[in-house]
Short mmCIF file of C-alpha atoms and ligand atoms in Angstrom, two decimals:
data_model
loop_
_atom_site.label_atom_id
_atom_site.label_comp_id
_atom_site.label_asym_id
_atom_site.label_seq_id
_atom_site.Cartn_x
_atom_site.Cartn_y
_atom_site.Cartn_z
CA MET A 1 -0.02 0.02 -0.08
CA ASP A 2 1.46 3.45 -0.88
CA SER A 3 1.35 6.51 1.31
CA THR A 4 -1.70 8.01 -0.57
CA GLU A 5 -3.76 4.72 0.07
CA ASP A 6 -2.50 4.63 3.63
CA ARG A 7 -3.64 8.18 4.20
CA LEU A 8 -6.93 7.51 2.48
CA ALA A 9 -7.65 4.61 4.74
CA GLU A 10 -6.75 6.63 7.92
CA LEU A 11 -9.37 9.36 6.66
CA ARG A 12 -12.01 6.76 6.54
CA GLY A 13 -11.34 4.79 9.57
CA PRO A 14 -11.73 1.02 10.17
CA THR A 15 -14.90 0.65 8.13
CA PRO A 16 -14.86 -1.02 4.62
CA PRO A 17 -14.56 1.65 1.78
CA LEU A 18 -17.80 2.50 -0.05
CA PRO A 19 -16.79 1.51 -3.68
CA HIS A 20 -17.12 4.20 -6.62
CA ASN A 21 -19.82 3.48 -9.08
CA ALA A 22 -20.82 5.35 -12.26
CA ARG A 23 -23.22 7.52 -10.13
CA THR A 24 -20.56 8.67 -7.84
CA ILE A 25 -18.19 9.48 -10.71
CA ALA A 26 -20.92 11.23 -12.59
CA ALA A 27 -21.59 13.37 -9.33
CA LEU A 28 -18.03 14.11 -8.88
CA THR A 29 -17.66 15.33 -12.31
CA THR A 30 -20.58 17.88 -11.89
CA ASN A 31 -18.52 19.69 -9.17
CA PRO A 32 -14.71 18.70 -10.09
CA GLY A 33 -13.46 21.69 -8.10
CA CYS A 34 -14.85 20.23 -4.74
CA ARG A 35 -11.85 18.93 -2.91
CA ARG A 36 -13.99 17.80 0.07
CA ARG A 37 -16.01 15.46 -2.08
CA ALA A 38 -12.99 14.37 -4.02
CA ILE A 39 -11.12 13.19 -0.67
CA MET A 40 -14.31 11.73 0.92
CA ASP A 41 -15.09 9.64 -2.29
CA ALA A 42 -11.59 8.71 -2.86
CA ALA A 43 -11.28 7.44 0.73
CA GLY A 44 -14.64 5.66 0.33
CA VAL A 45 -16.02 7.52 3.39
CA ASP A 46 -19.76 6.79 4.07
CA LYS A 47 -20.81 10.46 3.41
CA ARG A 48 -24.53 9.59 4.33
CA ALA A 49 -23.34 8.40 7.75
CA VAL A 50 -21.10 11.40 8.40
CA ALA A 51 -23.80 13.70 7.45
CA ALA A 52 -26.42 11.97 9.65
CA ARG A 53 -23.83 12.04 12.42
CA ILE A 54 -23.54 15.92 12.34
CA ASP A 55 -27.32 16.32 12.08
CA PHE A 56 -27.41 17.28 8.42
CA PRO A 57 -28.80 13.85 6.91
CA PRO A 58 -28.93 14.01 3.12
CA PRO A 59 -32.11 15.09 1.46
CA TYR A 60 -32.48 12.20 -0.98
CA GLY A 61 -31.85 8.53 -1.17
CA GLN A 62 -33.33 5.44 -2.82
CA SER A 63 -36.23 4.01 -0.76
CA PRO A 64 -35.72 0.34 0.22
CA PHE A 65 -38.74 -0.30 -2.15
CA ALA A 66 -37.08 1.13 -5.03
CA ILE A 67 -33.85 -0.73 -4.48
CA THR A 68 -35.93 -3.91 -4.42
CA ARG A 69 -37.79 -3.00 -7.56
CA THR A 70 -34.67 -2.25 -9.33
CA ARG A 71 -32.99 -5.60 -8.26
CA THR A 72 -36.16 -7.36 -9.33
CA PHE A 73 -36.27 -5.82 -12.74
CA VAL A 74 -32.41 -6.32 -13.42
CA ASN A 75 -32.81 -9.98 -12.47
CA GLN A 76 -35.66 -10.29 -14.65
CA VAL A 77 -34.12 -8.95 -17.81
CA LYS A 78 -30.88 -11.17 -17.10
CA ALA A 79 -32.80 -14.39 -16.31
CA ASN A 80 -31.98 -17.47 -18.45
CA GLY A 81 -28.86 -16.15 -19.98
CA CYS A 82 -30.32 -12.69 -20.72
CA ALA A 83 -33.13 -14.40 -23.05
CA GLU A 84 -35.28 -11.28 -22.81
CA LEU A 85 -32.44 -9.08 -23.27
CA LEU A 86 -31.37 -10.77 -26.43
CA ARG A 87 -35.05 -10.50 -27.87
CA MET A 88 -34.77 -6.69 -27.42
CA LEU A 89 -31.24 -6.32 -28.79
CA ARG A 90 -32.17 -8.37 -31.84
CA GLU A 91 -34.75 -5.63 -32.54
CA VAL A 92 -32.74 -2.47 -31.30
CA LEU A 93 -29.45 -3.62 -32.93
CA ASP A 94 -31.10 -5.41 -35.91
CA LEU A 95 -29.53 -8.70 -34.97
CA SER A 96 -30.04 -11.97 -36.89
CA ILE A 97 -27.78 -14.34 -34.96
CA PRO A 98 -29.57 -17.40 -33.79
CA GLU A 99 -27.23 -17.92 -30.96
CA VAL A 100 -25.30 -15.60 -28.62
CA ALA A 101 -22.66 -16.63 -26.31
CA TYR A 102 -23.15 -15.35 -22.61
CA ASN A 103 -20.13 -14.74 -20.22
CA ASP A 104 -20.71 -14.02 -16.60
CA LEU A 105 -17.47 -12.33 -15.49
CA GLU A 106 -18.44 -11.94 -11.90
CA ASP A 107 -17.26 -15.24 -10.64
CA VAL A 108 -13.42 -15.78 -11.16
CA GLY A 109 -12.87 -19.28 -9.52
CA GLY A 110 -14.08 -18.05 -6.16
CA ASN A 111 -11.52 -15.21 -6.14
CA GLU A 112 -13.57 -11.93 -5.54
CA SER A 113 -10.59 -9.58 -5.50
CA GLN A 114 -11.24 -6.65 -7.72
CA GLU A 115 -7.71 -6.89 -9.35
CA VAL A 116 -8.49 -10.39 -10.41
CA ARG A 117 -11.96 -9.65 -11.66
CA HIS A 118 -10.54 -6.75 -13.74
CA GLN A 119 -7.82 -8.96 -15.35
CA ARG A 120 -10.48 -11.38 -16.23
CA ALA A 121 -12.62 -8.66 -17.91
CA ARG A 122 -9.37 -7.49 -19.69
CA GLN A 123 -8.50 -10.97 -20.94
CA ILE A 124 -12.21 -11.84 -22.25
CA LEU A 125 -12.98 -8.32 -23.66
CA GLY A 126 -9.58 -8.09 -25.24
CA ALA A 127 -10.07 -11.53 -26.93
CA ALA A 128 -13.43 -10.37 -28.28
CA ALA A 129 -11.86 -7.24 -29.65
CA ALA A 130 -9.15 -9.30 -31.29
CA PHE A 131 -11.39 -11.78 -32.89
CA SER A 132 -14.46 -9.52 -33.92
CA ASP A 133 -15.86 -12.11 -36.34
CA ASP A 134 -16.89 -14.13 -33.43
CA ALA A 135 -19.78 -11.92 -32.98
CA GLY A 136 -22.64 -12.20 -30.79
CA THR A 137 -21.41 -12.20 -27.11
CA LEU A 138 -22.75 -10.92 -24.03
CA PHE A 139 -20.53 -9.87 -21.18
CA ASP A 140 -22.17 -9.80 -17.77
CA HIS A 141 -20.68 -7.81 -14.81
CA PRO A 142 -17.31 -6.84 -16.23
CA LEU A 143 -15.16 -5.06 -13.86
CA LEU A 144 -13.90 -2.03 -15.46
CA ARG A 145 -11.31 0.57 -14.31
CA LEU A 146 -11.15 4.39 -14.89
CA PRO A 147 -8.62 6.96 -13.83
CA VAL A 148 -10.08 9.52 -11.48
CA GLY A 149 -8.02 12.10 -9.80
CA GLY A 150 -4.81 10.21 -10.53
CA ARG A 151 -6.15 6.97 -9.03
CA GLN A 152 -7.45 3.90 -10.76
CA VAL A 153 -11.12 3.48 -9.68
CA PHE A 154 -12.77 0.12 -10.07
CA LEU A 155 -16.31 0.32 -11.54
CA GLU A 156 -18.61 -2.42 -10.47
CA PRO A 157 -21.33 -1.75 -13.00
CA ASP A 158 -24.65 -3.75 -13.34
CA LEU A 159 -24.20 -3.55 -17.10
CA ILE A 160 -23.62 -5.73 -19.99
CA ALA A 161 -21.49 -5.09 -22.93
CA PHE A 162 -22.35 -6.64 -26.26
CA GLN A 163 -20.08 -7.08 -29.06
CA TYR A 164 -21.54 -7.30 -32.56
CA ARG A 165 -19.48 -7.06 -35.62
CA GLY A 166 -16.70 -5.42 -33.87
CA THR A 167 -18.94 -2.96 -31.84
CA PHE A 168 -19.21 -3.01 -28.17
CA HIS A 169 -22.42 -1.53 -26.61
CA ILE A 170 -22.97 -0.60 -23.03
CA ILE A 171 -26.39 -1.65 -21.86
CA GLU A 172 -27.86 0.15 -18.81
CA ILE A 173 -30.89 -1.37 -16.99
CA LYS A 174 -32.98 1.15 -15.05
CA SER A 175 -36.22 0.61 -13.26
CA PHE A 176 -37.95 3.98 -14.10
CA ALA A 177 -40.78 3.45 -16.46
CA VAL A 178 -41.14 4.46 -20.13
CA ILE A 179 -44.71 5.45 -20.62
CA ASP A 180 -46.13 5.96 -24.06
CA GLY A 181 -42.57 6.18 -25.33
CA GLN A 182 -41.54 8.96 -22.78
CA ALA A 183 -39.55 8.64 -19.62
CA ASP A 184 -38.74 11.08 -17.17
CA GLY A 185 -36.13 13.52 -18.44
CA GLY A 186 -34.09 13.80 -15.46
CA LYS A 187 -33.66 10.17 -15.03
CA VAL A 188 -32.77 9.64 -18.57
CA ALA A 189 -30.02 12.47 -18.36
CA ALA A 190 -28.71 10.98 -15.32
CA ALA A 191 -28.68 7.44 -16.98
CA ALA A 192 -26.85 9.02 -19.96
CA VAL A 193 -24.22 10.39 -17.86
CA GLN A 194 -23.58 7.09 -15.86
CA SER A 195 -23.65 5.15 -18.98
CA GLY A 196 -21.09 7.62 -20.58
CA VAL A 197 -18.73 6.93 -17.64
CA TYR A 198 -19.02 3.20 -18.49
CA VAL A 199 -18.34 3.91 -22.27
CA LEU A 200 -15.11 5.82 -21.06
CA ALA A 201 -13.79 3.03 -18.86
CA LEU A 202 -14.50 0.52 -21.69
CA ARG A 203 -12.66 2.54 -24.07
CA GLN A 204 -9.97 2.99 -21.69
CA LEU A 205 -9.53 -0.80 -21.22
CA LEU A 206 -9.44 -1.56 -25.06
CA HIS A 207 -6.84 1.47 -25.57
CA GLU A 208 -4.76 -0.12 -22.73
CA LEU A 209 -4.82 -3.46 -24.74
CA GLY A 210 -3.86 -1.77 -28.06
CA HIS A 211 -7.42 -2.09 -29.55
CA ASP A 212 -9.31 0.97 -31.14
CA PRO A 213 -11.40 2.56 -28.43
CA ALA A 214 -13.77 3.80 -31.12
CA THR A 215 -15.16 0.24 -31.30
CA VAL A 216 -17.22 1.27 -28.16
CA SER A 217 -20.45 2.77 -29.44
CA ASP A 218 -21.45 6.27 -28.25
CA ARG A 219 -25.06 4.94 -28.34
CA VAL A 220 -25.91 3.01 -25.30
CA ILE A 221 -28.81 0.78 -24.79
CA LEU A 222 -31.15 1.90 -22.24
CA VAL A 223 -33.41 -0.87 -20.75
CA CYS A 224 -36.54 0.17 -18.88
CA PRO A 225 -39.92 -1.15 -17.89
CA LYS A 226 -42.63 -0.41 -20.41
CA ASP A 227 -45.83 1.59 -19.32
CA PHE A 228 -47.02 0.25 -16.06
CA SER A 229 -45.96 -3.39 -16.66
CA ASN A 230 -42.86 -5.37 -16.01
CA GLN A 231 -42.22 -5.83 -19.62
CA ALA A 232 -38.78 -4.45 -20.68
CA VAL A 233 -38.20 -2.02 -23.50
CA ALA A 234 -34.82 -1.26 -25.01
CA THR A 235 -33.92 2.16 -26.61
CA LYS A 236 -30.77 3.61 -28.00
CA LEU A 237 -29.45 6.70 -26.12
CA ASP A 238 -26.78 9.02 -27.67
CA VAL A 239 -24.15 9.90 -25.07
CA ARG A 240 -21.92 11.95 -27.30
CA ARG A 241 -22.37 15.18 -25.50
CA GLN A 242 -22.09 13.48 -21.94
CA LEU A 243 -18.73 12.10 -23.18
CA THR A 244 -17.26 15.34 -24.05
CA VAL A 245 -18.32 16.82 -20.61
CA LEU A 246 -17.21 13.79 -18.74
CA LYS A 247 -13.77 13.89 -20.38
CA ARG A 248 -13.19 17.51 -19.77
CA GLN A 249 -14.43 17.35 -16.18
CA LEU A 250 -12.33 14.29 -15.45
CA GLY A 251 -9.21 16.01 -17.02
CA ASN A 252 -9.88 19.18 -14.78
CA MET A 253 -9.77 17.21 -11.57
CA THR A 254 -6.91 17.69 -9.36
CA ARG A 255 -4.87 14.59 -8.42
CA ILE A 256 -5.91 13.27 -5.10
CA ASP A 257 -2.37 13.13 -3.75
CA GLU A 258 -1.94 16.84 -4.45
CA VAL A 259 -5.24 17.52 -2.56
CA LEU A 260 -4.17 15.35 0.19
CA ALA A 261 -0.86 17.31 0.67
CA ASN A 262 -2.92 20.18 1.87
CA VAL A 263 -4.99 18.17 4.30
CA SER A 264 -3.75 18.21 7.96
CA THR A 265 -2.49 14.84 9.00
CA ASP A 266 -4.55 14.63 12.10
CA ILE A 267 -7.91 15.04 10.16
CA THR A 268 -10.01 11.82 9.88
CA PHE A 269 -13.75 11.05 9.26
CA ASP A 270 -13.61 7.89 11.32
CA LEU A 271 -17.02 7.72 13.09
CA ALA A 272 -15.47 5.63 15.93
CA PRO A 273 -18.35 3.15 15.86
CA ASN A 274 -19.25 1.24 19.06
CA ARG A 275 -19.82 -2.47 19.20
CA ASP A 276 -23.31 -2.11 17.89
CA GLY A 277 -21.97 -0.14 14.97
CA HIS A 278 -23.32 3.36 16.33
CA PRO A 279 -21.13 6.37 15.72
CA THR A 280 -19.47 7.85 19.02
CA ARG A 281 -17.28 10.34 17.43
CA PRO A 282 -18.06 13.91 18.87
CA LYS A 283 -20.07 16.01 16.30
CA GLY A 284 -17.84 19.08 16.71
CA GLU A 285 -14.53 17.11 15.74
CA LEU A 286 -16.33 15.79 12.71
CA CYS A 287 -17.58 19.35 11.75
CA ALA A 288 -13.98 20.60 12.24
CA ALA A 289 -12.62 17.83 9.97
CA LEU A 290 -14.99 18.79 7.25
CA GLU A 291 -14.33 22.40 7.54
CA ASP A 292 -10.48 21.83 7.13
CA ILE A 293 -11.09 20.63 3.59
CA PRO A 294 -12.33 23.35 1.08
CA ALA A 295 -15.76 22.69 -0.52
CA ARG A 296 -17.37 24.34 -3.50
CA TYR A 297 -21.15 24.23 -2.79
CA SER A 298 -23.59 25.17 -5.47
CA PRO A 299 -27.31 24.45 -5.59
CA GLU A 300 -26.72 21.32 -7.94
CA CYS A 301 -25.14 19.66 -4.92
CA LEU A 302 -28.70 19.29 -3.53
CA SER A 303 -29.58 16.42 -5.88
CA THR A 304 -25.98 14.83 -6.19
CA CYS A 305 -24.03 14.72 -2.77
CA GLU A 306 -25.03 13.54 0.59
CA MET A 307 -23.07 16.48 2.27
CA SER A 308 -25.21 19.01 0.61
CA TYR A 309 -27.20 20.29 3.66
CA PHE A 310 -24.01 20.85 5.59
CA CYS A 311 -22.16 22.41 2.88
CA ARG A 312 -25.21 24.70 1.99
CA HIS A 313 -25.27 25.71 5.76
CA GLU A 314 -21.55 26.47 5.73
CA ALA A 315 -21.83 28.54 2.43
CA ARG A 316 -24.69 30.73 3.72
CA GLY A 317 -24.11 34.48 2.63
CA THR A 318 -21.79 33.54 -0.23
CA THR A 319 -22.64 34.31 -3.82
CA HIS A 320 -21.59 30.86 -5.16
CA ALA A 321 -24.29 29.35 -2.92
CA LEU A 322 -26.74 31.13 -5.29
CA GLY A 323 -25.61 29.08 -8.22
CA LYS A 324 -22.84 29.07 -10.88
CA SER A 325 -24.54 31.75 -13.05
CA VAL A 326 -24.87 34.17 -10.18
CA ALA A 327 -21.10 33.40 -9.15
CA GLU A 328 -20.05 33.86 -12.78
CA GLU A 329 -21.89 37.07 -13.08
CA LEU A 330 -20.56 38.50 -9.73
CA GLY A 331 -16.89 37.43 -10.51
CA SER A 332 -14.69 38.19 -7.64
CA ILE A 333 -17.65 39.31 -5.17
CA GLU A 334 -17.71 36.50 -2.85
CA TRP A 335 -20.41 37.68 -0.27
CA VAL A 336 -24.05 38.58 -1.04
CA GLU A 337 -23.71 41.47 1.57
CA THR A 338 -20.88 42.90 -0.58
CA ALA A 339 -23.04 42.73 -3.59
CA LEU A 340 -25.90 44.40 -1.87
CA GLN A 341 -23.62 47.27 -0.52
CA LEU A 342 -22.16 47.73 -3.99
CA ALA A 343 -25.56 47.80 -5.52
CA GLU A 344 -26.76 50.48 -3.22
CA GLY A 345 -23.43 52.42 -3.78
CA LYS A 346 -22.61 52.07 -0.05
CA LEU A 347 -19.25 50.42 -0.95
CA LEU A 348 -16.49 51.63 -3.48
CA PRO A 349 -15.88 48.83 -5.89
CA SER A 350 -12.26 47.60 -6.46
CA ARG A 351 -10.94 47.55 -10.00
CA GLU A 352 -12.07 43.83 -10.53
CA GLN A 353 -15.72 44.53 -9.15
CA THR A 354 -16.23 47.66 -11.19
CA GLU A 355 -18.25 45.91 -14.07
CA ALA A 356 -20.22 43.64 -11.72
CA SER A 357 -20.96 46.78 -9.53
CA SER A 358 -22.41 48.60 -12.37
CA VAL A 359 -24.78 45.58 -13.40
CA LEU A 360 -25.79 45.31 -9.61
CA GLN A 361 -26.73 49.11 -9.63
CA ALA A 362 -28.71 48.86 -12.91
CA ALA A 363 -30.50 45.83 -11.62
CA LEU A 364 -31.24 47.46 -8.34
CA ARG A 365 -32.62 50.60 -10.13
CA LEU A 366 -34.81 48.37 -12.32
CA ARG A 367 -36.05 46.42 -9.37
CA GLU A 368 -37.09 49.72 -7.55
CA GLU A 369 -38.91 51.16 -10.68
CA CYS A 370 -40.86 47.85 -10.53
CA LEU A 371 -41.21 47.05 -6.98
CA GLY A 372 -40.39 49.86 -4.80
CA PRO A 373 -37.23 50.23 -2.54
CA ALA A 374 -35.48 46.89 -1.92
CA ARG A 375 -34.63 47.29 1.72
S1 SF4 B 1 -22.24 19.12 -1.10
FE1 SF4 B 1 -20.38 19.78 -0.24
S2 SF4 B 1 -18.92 18.02 -0.54
FE2 SF4 B 1 -20.69 17.62 -1.77
S3 SF4 B 1 -20.14 18.35 -3.85
FE3 SF4 B 1 -21.25 19.91 -2.84
S4 SF4 B 1 -19.55 21.24 -1.86
FE4 SF4 B 1 -18.71 19.28 -2.24
#
């Protein structure tokens, strides 16, 4: 174990790390400048448990009912060697192959180590890429890897990659319904970003093996329940835009070892659980540990990060807490109170604040013309 991994283990404490998945990487890339989240995720800290311990429990989370429903639907689609999935793929990908080989890469002779499972995925997927004429192969549970903040992150996707005439397709199974051909736009958008993460990881694997990464299609197959039934329906989803954004955001992330270099060595998120698993760590100590690592709160955090209520509380009064567009408009004006004083002409703007200050004064004039004095 190198010093970065040792330090991350200390930050987490004695509990097993929470693994990354496409959802956490997608969330990480929506706020690549947040060092707090980068460190907590790299260390596999249970952010939900930390937030709950300091009385800022997260505003969202999948209900047990939704988790069970998702599992049941995935099992149904994958039952009997993915028979139902194959039926749909024949339609969506226009397949005419009578037989399709099915490979489950999850079990590697009882060895469950991530490294061994990943090596198995490299071996099997690499062979498929090399002998692409041997078309019609399904790969279940391939363990992929993606560099995030300078560390290789294993992804344990619930996905199937399908290779047909030399093209790999990522298949994403979701339990939200497609009703009359329409699905919830927000859920589809989130699925597209998560699928994009898998596309990047599979392209990375092929690149490392000397194969053409472009053989991984940028059209993923989304499988959902149809209408109000359990019948599955498959549709192609174009993730080109998501791939561009993900690549840029992953490229913008600071390396974890560089972020760690600025974190005090006595900081830890260890919840010090007692014998029953209940956290005993004093809340004040945990808050101080969090405050030691800079965050970059924005309202988008509310739907993507378990720490959002705490970070929103901490960011009260700042302009960036109002959202990216406000923060961009106001440039170097960090505090809402400063913005108000500049707008009212009670504060002389610095050179960098001059432009934003005139915009604020014009906005205040406009507001007062329409609604009367602001305060
Ligand atoms: S909620 Fe906090 S820790 Fe999470 S991404 Fe936002 S600023 Fe970072």
